[in-house]
Coordinates of C-alpha atoms and ligand atoms in Angstrom, one line a residue:
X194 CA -25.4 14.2 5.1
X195 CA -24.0 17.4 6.2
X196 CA -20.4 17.4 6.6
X197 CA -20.7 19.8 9.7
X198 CA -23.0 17.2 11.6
X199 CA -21.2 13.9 10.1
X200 CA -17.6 12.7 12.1
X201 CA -15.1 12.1 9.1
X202 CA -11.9 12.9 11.2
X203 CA -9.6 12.7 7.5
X204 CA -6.0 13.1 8.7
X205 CA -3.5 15.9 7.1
X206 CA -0.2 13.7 7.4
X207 CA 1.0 10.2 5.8
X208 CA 0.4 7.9 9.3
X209 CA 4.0 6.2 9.6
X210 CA 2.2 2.9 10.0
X211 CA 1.2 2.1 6.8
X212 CA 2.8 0.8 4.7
X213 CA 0.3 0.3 1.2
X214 CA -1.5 2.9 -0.3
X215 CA -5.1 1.1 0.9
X216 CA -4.0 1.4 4.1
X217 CA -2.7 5.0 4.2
X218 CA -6.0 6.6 2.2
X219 CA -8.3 4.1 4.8
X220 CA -6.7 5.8 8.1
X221 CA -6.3 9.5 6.0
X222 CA -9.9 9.4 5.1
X223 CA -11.0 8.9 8.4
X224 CA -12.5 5.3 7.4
X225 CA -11.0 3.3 10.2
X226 CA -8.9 3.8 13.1
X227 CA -6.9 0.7 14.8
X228 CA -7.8 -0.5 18.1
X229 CA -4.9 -3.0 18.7
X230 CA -2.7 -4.6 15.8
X231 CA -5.1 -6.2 13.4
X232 CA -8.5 -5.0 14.7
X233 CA -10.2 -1.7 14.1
X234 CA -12.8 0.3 14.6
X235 CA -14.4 0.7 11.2
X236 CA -15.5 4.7 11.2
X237 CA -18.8 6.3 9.5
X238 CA -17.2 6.6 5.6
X239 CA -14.9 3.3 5.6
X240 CA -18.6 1.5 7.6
X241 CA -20.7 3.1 4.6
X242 CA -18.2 1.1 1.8
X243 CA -18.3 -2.2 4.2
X244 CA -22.1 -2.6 4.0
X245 CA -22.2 -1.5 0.1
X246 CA -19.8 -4.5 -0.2
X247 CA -21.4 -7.3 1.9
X248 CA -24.9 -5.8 0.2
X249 CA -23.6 -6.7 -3.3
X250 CA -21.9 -10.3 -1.6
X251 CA -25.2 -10.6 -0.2
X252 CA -27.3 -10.2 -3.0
X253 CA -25.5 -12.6 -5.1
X254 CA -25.3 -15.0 -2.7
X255 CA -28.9 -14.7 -2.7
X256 CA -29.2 -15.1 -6.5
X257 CA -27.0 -18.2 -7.1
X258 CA -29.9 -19.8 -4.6
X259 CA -27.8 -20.0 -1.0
X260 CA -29.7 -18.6 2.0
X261 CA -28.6 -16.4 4.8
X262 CA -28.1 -17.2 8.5
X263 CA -26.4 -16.0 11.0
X264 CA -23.7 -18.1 13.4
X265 CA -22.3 -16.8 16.7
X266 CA -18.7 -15.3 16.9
X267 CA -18.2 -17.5 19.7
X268 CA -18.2 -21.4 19.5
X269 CA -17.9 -24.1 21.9
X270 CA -14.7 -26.3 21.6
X271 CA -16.5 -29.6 21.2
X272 CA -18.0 -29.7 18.1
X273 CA -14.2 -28.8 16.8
X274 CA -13.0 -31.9 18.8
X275 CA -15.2 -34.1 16.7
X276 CA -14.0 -32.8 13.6
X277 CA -10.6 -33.1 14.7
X278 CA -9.8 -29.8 13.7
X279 CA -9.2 -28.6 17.7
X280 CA -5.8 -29.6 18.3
X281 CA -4.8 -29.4 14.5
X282 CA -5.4 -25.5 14.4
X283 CA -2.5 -23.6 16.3
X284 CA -2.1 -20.8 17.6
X285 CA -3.9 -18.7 14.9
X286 CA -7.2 -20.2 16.6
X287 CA -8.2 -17.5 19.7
X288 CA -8.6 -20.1 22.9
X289 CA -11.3 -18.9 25.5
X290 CA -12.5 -20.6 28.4
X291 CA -16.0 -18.9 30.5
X292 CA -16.7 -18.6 33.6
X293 CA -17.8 -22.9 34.3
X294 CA -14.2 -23.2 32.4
X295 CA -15.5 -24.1 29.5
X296 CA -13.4 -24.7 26.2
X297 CA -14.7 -21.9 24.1
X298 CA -13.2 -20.0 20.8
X299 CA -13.8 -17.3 18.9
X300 CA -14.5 -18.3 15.6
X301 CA -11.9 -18.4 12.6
X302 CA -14.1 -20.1 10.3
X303 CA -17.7 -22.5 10.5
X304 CA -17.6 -25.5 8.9
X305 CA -18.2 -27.5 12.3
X306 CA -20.9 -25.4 13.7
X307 CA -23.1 -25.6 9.8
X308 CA -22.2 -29.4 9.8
X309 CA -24.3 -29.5 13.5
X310 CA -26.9 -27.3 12.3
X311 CA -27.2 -29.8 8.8
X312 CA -26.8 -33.0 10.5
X313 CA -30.0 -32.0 13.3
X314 CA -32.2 -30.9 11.4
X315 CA -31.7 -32.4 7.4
X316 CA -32.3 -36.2 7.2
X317 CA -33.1 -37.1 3.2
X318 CA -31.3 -36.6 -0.1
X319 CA -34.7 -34.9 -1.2
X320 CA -33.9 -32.2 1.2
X321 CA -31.0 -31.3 -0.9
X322 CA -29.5 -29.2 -2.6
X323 CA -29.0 -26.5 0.2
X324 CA -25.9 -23.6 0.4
X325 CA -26.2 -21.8 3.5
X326 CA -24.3 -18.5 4.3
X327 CA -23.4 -16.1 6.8
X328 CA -21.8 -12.6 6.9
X329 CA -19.9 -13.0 9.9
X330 CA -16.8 -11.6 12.1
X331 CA -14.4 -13.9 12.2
X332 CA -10.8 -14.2 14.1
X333 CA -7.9 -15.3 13.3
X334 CA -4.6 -14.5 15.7
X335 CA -2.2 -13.8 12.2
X336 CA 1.2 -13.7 12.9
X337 CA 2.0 -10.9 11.1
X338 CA -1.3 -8.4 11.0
X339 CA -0.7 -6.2 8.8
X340 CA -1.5 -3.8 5.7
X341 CA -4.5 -2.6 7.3
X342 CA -8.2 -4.4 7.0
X343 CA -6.4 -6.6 4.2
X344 CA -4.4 -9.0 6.8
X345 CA -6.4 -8.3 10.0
X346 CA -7.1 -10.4 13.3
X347 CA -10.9 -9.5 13.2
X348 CA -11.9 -9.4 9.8
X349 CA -15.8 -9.8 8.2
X350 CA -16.2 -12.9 5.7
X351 CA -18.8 -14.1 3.4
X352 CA -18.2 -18.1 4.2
X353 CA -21.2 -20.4 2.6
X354 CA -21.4 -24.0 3.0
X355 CA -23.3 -26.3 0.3
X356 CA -24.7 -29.8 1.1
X357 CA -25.4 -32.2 -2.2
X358 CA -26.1 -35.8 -2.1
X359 CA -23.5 -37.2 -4.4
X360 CA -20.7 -35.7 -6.5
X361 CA -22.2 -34.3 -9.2
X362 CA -24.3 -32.3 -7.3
X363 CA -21.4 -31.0 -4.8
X364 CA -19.6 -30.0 -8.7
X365 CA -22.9 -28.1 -9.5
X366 CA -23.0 -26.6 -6.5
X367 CA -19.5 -25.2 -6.5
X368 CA -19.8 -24.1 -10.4
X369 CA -22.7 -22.0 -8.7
X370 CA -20.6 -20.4 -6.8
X371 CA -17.4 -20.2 -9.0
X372 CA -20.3 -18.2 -11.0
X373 CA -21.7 -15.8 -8.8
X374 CA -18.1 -15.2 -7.4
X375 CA -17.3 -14.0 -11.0
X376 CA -20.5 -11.8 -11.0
X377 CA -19.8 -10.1 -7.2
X378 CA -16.4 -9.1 -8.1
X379 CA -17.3 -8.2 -11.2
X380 CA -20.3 -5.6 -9.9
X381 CA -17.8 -3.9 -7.5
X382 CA -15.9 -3.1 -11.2
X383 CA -13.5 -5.5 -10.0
X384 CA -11.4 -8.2 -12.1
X385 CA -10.9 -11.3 -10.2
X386 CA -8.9 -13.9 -11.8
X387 CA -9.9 -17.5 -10.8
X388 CA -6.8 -19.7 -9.6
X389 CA -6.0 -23.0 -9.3
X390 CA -5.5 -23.5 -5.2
X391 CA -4.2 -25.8 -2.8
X392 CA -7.0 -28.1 -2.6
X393 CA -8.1 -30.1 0.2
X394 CA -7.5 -33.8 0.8
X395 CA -9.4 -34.9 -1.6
X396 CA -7.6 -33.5 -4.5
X397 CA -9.3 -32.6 -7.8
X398 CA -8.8 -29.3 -9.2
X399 CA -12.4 -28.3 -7.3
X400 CA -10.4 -25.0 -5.2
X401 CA -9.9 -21.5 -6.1
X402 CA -8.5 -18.5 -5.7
X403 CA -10.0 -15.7 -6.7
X404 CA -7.1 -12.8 -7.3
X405 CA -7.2 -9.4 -7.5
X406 CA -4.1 -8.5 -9.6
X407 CA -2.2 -5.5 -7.5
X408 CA 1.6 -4.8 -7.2
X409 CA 1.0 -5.3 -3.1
X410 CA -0.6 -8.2 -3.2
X411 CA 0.5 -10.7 -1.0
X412 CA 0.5 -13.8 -3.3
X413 CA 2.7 -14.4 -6.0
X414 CA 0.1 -15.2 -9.2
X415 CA 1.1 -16.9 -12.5
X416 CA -1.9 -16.8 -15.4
X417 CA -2.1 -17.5 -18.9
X418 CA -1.8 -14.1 -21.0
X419 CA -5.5 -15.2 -22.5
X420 CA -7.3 -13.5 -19.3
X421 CA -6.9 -10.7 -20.7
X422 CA -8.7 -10.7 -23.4
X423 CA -11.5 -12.3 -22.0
X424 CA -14.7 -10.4 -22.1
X425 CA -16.4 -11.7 -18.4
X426 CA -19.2 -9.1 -18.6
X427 CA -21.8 -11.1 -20.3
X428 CA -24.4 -12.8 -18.2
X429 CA -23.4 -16.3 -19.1
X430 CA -19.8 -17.4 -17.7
X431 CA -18.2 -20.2 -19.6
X432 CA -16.7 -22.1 -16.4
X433 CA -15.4 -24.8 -18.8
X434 CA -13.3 -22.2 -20.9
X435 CA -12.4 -20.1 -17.7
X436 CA -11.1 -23.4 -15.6
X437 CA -9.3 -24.7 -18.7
X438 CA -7.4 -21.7 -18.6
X439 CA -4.3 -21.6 -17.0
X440 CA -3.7 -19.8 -13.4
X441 CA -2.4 -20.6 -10.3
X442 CA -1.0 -19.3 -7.1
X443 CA 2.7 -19.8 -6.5
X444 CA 1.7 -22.5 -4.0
X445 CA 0.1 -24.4 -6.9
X446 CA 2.4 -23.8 -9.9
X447 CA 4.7 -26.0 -10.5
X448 CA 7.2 -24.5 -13.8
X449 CA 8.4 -27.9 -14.8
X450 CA 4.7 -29.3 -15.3
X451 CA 3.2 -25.7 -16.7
X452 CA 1.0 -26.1 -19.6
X453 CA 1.6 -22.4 -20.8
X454 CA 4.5 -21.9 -23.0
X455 CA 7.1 -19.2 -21.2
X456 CA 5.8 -15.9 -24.0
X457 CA 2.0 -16.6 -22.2
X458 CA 2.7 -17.3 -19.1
X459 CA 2.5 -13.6 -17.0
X460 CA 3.5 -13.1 -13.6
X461 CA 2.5 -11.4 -11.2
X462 CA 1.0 -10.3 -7.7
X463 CA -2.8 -10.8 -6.5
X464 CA -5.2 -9.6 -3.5
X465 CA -6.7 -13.2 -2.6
X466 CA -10.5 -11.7 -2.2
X467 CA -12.4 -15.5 -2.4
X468 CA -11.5 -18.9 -2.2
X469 CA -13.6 -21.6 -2.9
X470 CA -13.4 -25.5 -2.3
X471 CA -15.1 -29.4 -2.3
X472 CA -14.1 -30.8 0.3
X473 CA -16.2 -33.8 -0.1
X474 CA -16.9 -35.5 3.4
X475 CA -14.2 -34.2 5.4
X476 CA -16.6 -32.4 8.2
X477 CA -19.9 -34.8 7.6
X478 CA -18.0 -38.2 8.0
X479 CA -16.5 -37.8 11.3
X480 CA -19.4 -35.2 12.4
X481 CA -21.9 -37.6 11.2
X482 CA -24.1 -35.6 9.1
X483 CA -25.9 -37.9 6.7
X484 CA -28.7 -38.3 4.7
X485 CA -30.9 -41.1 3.3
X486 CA -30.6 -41.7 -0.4
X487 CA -33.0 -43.0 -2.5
X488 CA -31.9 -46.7 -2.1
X489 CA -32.7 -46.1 1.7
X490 CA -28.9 -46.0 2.0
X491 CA -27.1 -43.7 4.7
X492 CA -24.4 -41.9 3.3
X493 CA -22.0 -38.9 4.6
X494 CA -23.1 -35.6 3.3
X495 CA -20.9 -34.1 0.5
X496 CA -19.8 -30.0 1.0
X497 CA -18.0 -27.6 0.0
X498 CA -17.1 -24.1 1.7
X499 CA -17.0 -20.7 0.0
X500 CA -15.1 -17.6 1.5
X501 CA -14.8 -14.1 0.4
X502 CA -13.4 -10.9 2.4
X503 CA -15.7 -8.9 3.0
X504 CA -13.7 -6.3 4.9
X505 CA -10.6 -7.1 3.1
X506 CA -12.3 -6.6 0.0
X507 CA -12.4 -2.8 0.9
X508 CA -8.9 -2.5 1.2
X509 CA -8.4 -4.3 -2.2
X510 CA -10.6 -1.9 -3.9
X511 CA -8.5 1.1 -3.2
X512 CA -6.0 -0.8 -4.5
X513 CA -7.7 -1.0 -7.3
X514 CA -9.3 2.7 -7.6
X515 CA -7.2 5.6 -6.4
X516 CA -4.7 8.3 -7.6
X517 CA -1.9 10.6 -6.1
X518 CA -4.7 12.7 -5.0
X519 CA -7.1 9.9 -3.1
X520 CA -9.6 7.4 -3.6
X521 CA -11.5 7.2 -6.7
X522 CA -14.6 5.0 -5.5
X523 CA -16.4 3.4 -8.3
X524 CA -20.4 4.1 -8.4
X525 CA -20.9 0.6 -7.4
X526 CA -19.3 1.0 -3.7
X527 CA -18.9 4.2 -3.3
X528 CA -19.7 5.9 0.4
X529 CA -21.7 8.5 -0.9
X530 CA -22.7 9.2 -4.7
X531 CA -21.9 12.7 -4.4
X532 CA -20.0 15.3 -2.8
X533 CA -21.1 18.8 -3.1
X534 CA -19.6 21.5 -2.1
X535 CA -20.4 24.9 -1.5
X536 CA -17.7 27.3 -1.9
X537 CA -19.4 30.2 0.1
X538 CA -21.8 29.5 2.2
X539 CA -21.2 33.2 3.8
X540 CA -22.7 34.5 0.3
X541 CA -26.7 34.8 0.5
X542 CA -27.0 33.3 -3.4
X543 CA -24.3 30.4 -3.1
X544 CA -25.9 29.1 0.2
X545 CA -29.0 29.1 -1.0
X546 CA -28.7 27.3 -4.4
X547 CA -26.4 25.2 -2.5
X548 CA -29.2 24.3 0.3
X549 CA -31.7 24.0 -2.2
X550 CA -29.8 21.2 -4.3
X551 CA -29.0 19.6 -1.4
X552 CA -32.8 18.9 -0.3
X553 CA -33.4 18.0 -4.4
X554 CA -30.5 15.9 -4.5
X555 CA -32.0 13.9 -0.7
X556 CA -35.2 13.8 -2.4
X557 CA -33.9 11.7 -5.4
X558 CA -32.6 9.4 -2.9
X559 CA -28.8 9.9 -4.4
X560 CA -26.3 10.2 -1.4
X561 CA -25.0 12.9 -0.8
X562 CA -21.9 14.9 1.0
X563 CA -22.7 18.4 1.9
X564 CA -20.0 20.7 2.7
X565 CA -21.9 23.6 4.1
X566 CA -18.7 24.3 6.1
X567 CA -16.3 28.0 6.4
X568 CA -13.5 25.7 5.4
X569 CA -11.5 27.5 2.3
X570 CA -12.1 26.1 -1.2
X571 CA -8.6 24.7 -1.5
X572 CA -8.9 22.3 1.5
X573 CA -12.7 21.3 0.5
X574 CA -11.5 20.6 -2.7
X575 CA -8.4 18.3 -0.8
X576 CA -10.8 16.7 1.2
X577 CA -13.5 15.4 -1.2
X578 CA -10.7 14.4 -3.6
X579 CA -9.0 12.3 -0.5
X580 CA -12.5 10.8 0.3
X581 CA -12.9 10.0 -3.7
X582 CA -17.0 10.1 -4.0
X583 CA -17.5 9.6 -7.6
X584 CA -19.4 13.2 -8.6
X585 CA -18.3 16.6 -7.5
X586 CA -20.7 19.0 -7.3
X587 CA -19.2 22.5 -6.9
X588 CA -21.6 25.9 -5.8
X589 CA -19.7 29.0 -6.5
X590 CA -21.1 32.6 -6.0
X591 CA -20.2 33.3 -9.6
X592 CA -22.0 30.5 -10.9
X593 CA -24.9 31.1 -8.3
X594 CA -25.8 34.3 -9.7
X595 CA -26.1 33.2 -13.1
X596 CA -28.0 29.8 -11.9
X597 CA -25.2 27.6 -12.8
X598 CA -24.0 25.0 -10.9
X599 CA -20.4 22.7 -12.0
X600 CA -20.0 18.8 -12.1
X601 CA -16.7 17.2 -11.9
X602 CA -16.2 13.4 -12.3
X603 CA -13.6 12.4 -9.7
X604 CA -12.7 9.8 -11.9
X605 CA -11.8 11.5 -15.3
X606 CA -11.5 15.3 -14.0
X607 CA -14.3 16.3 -16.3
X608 CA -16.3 19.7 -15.7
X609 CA -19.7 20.0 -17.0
X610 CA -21.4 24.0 -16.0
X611 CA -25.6 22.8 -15.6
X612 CA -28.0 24.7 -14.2
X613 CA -29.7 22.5 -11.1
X614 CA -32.0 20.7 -13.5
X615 CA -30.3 19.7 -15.6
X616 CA -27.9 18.5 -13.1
X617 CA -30.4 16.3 -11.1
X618 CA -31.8 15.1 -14.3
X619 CA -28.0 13.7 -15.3
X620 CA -27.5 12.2 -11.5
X621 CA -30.6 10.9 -11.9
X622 CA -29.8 8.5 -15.3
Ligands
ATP882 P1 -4.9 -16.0 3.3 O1 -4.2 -17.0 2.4 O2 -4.9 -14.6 2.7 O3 -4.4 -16.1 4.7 P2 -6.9 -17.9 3.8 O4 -6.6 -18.9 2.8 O5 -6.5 -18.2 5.2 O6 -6.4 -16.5 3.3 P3 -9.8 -18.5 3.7 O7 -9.8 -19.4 4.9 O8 -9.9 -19.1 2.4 O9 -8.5 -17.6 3.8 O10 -10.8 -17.3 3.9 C1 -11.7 -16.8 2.9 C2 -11.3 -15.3 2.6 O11 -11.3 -14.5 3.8 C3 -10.0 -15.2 2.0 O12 -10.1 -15.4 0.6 C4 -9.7 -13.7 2.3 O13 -10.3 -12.9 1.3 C5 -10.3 -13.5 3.6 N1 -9.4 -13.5 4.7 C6 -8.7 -14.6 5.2 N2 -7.8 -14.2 6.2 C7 -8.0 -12.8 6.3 C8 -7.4 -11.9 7.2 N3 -6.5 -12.2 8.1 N4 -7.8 -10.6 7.1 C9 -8.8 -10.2 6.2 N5 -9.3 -11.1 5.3 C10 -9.0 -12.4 5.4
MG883 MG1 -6.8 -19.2 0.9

């Protein structure tokens, strides 16, 4: 992409407004822009990082065996009213009515409307296991919207819903999913810890948190000091050694009953990025979703429901990855894989090097940032650091005339002087 043909509108002041750092790189680097408190327009850059996220969410979702679909925004009243959950809601649910006055709402979560879709169309316990997903806008009217896409009104969430006959299947469902949670965060370079949660009414310890440690999180988070020595980058997750361990949000954690003696017990502040639970039959007993078992017997269906932020998620990860200069996107998320600059494009031998990586670099399918522009070096240099793409890939007349092109690595700072080649042939590992 060519920087003069792309619309990044970065911003050259601290917006008043934020108060994070997330949120003041995300409106700086031209990745968002707010449309009323808690809803924004997501902009080219900060839209390029959303889909990398739900792609990896998507894909793991995939792998742990749950299948995609996709619910409306907007949902009739009804099927809420036979859950019970209408009235119970409040005012965080967004109330519409159309034009035949109907009770409508726009959706804050889908429990009811997958329960209907399960209870028409799946009849027998041999039609089970199934997890079904969506990637979906969702609204919720917070009280107090704030820190950017992390606490939004309109925010985009993963939510999947499992069916299982009995039990021990709804258990092996959710230790699915406690699973491929673990691998999503992990393959954004991301360290979720798995909490112990407010569960539902049915109790057990089957709810999560997952918890991205920052100091502007909004959850106060107390873990066992042992997280951090465990290695979770293996392919096999021990789920009996991870939920054994201690870690709960402050909602949850109770000092006088903690099982972690006071020199192991850490505190501190976490993004909440995913939350699981089992809620057993809450939805399928009063919707009537049931299936046959094999004793011919009707029985509710047991589920379980399994969120993660999608948009807030991108928020969390500048948390996560930045430094007094910008972002610092890691490879796994990042916008675009490179950023390369040319320092004069006025100079016959810089532009052309310059335009001639650029076509190499497309060819090889590695996304890149072109900054073909007249700008001067020192605020190219500002920009691309602000915008935190992982490689830099600098095109100076000195360099041009001697074949030589520079790599930095936003990341470290490191400088590597390669002629085009070898360049490609490094981006390309
Ligand atoms: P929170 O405690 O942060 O309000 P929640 O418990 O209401 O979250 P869930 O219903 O479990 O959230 O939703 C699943 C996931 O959706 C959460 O783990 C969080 O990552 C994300 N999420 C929830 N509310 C918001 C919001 N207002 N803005 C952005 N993301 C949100
Ligand atoms: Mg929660």
């Amino acid at each position: 992409m060519r920087l003069s043909r792309y619309f990044l509108p970065v911003l050259k002041e601290d917006p008043a407004e934020a108060e994070i750092v997330s949120h003041r790189l995300m409106l700086r680097a031209g990745m968002i822009q707010q449309l009323a408190a808690g809803i924004y327009n997501w902009l080219p850059l900060g839209f390029r990082v959303l889909k990398r996220v739900e792609q990896i969410v998507r894909e793991e979702m995939d792998r742990a065996g749950a299948i995609e679909i996709l619910m409306p925004t907007i949902q009739p009243a009804d099927i809420w009213k036979e859950s019970g959950r209408y009235e119970a809601y409040g005012k965080e649910m967004l109330r519409i009515r159309d034009r035949h006055e109907r009770e409508m709402l726009y959706g804050p979560t889908n429990e009811e409307n997958v329960t209907d879709i399960f209870r028409r169309h799946v009849k027998s316990y041999r039609q089970l296991p199934l997890n079904l997903y969506h990637i979906q806008w969702k609204f919720r009217d917070e009280i107090r919207p704030r820190f950017g896409v992390m606490r939004g009104r309109e925010f985009l969430m993963k939510d999947a819903y499992s069916f299982d006959y009995d039990f021990a299947g709804a258990k092996r469902s959710y230790e699915a999913m406690f699973v491929a949670y673990l691998k999503t965060f992990r393959r954004m370079d991301l360290t979720a810890i798995p909490m112990q949660a407010e569960s539902g009414p049915i109790g057990g310890n089957m709810s999560h948190e997952f918890q991205i440690l920052a100091s502007t999180g909004e959850s106060e988070v107390f873990y066992d000091r042992a997280f951090e020595e465990l290695d979770l980058s293996g392919e096999e997750i021990d789920i009996e050694r991870l939920t054994g361990l201690y870690a709960a949000t402050d909602d949850k954690h109770d000092p006088a009953r903690c099982p972690v003696p006071p020199e192991r017990l850490k505190k501190a502040r976490g993004i909440e990025v995913g939350h699981i639970f089992y809620f057993g039959t809450k939805y399928s007993a009063p919707m009537g979703a049931t299936v046959m078992g094999p004793d011919g017997r009707e029985v509710p269906v047991e589920m379980g429901s399994y969120g993660i932020g999608v948009s807030r998620l991108v928020g969390a990860l500048i948390e996560a990855f930045h430094d007094e200069r910008g972002i610092v996107w890691p490879e796994s998320v990042a916008p675009f894989r490179v950023a390369l600059i040319s320092l004069r494009p006025d100079d016959a031998a810089c532009a052309a090097l310059a335009e001639g990586l650029y076509e190499k670099l497309e060819a090889a399918g590695i996304a890149t940032l072109y900054d073909e522009t007249e700008e001067r070096a020192g605020a190219k240099f500002a920009t691309m650091d602000l915008i935190g793409l992982p490689w830099q890939v600098i095109v100076g007349p000195r360099g041009a005339k001697a074949g030589l092109v520079e790599l930095k690595s936003r990341a470290s700072g490191e400088r590597w002087e390669l002629t085009p080649e070898a360049l490609l042939q490094r981006l390309a590992a």
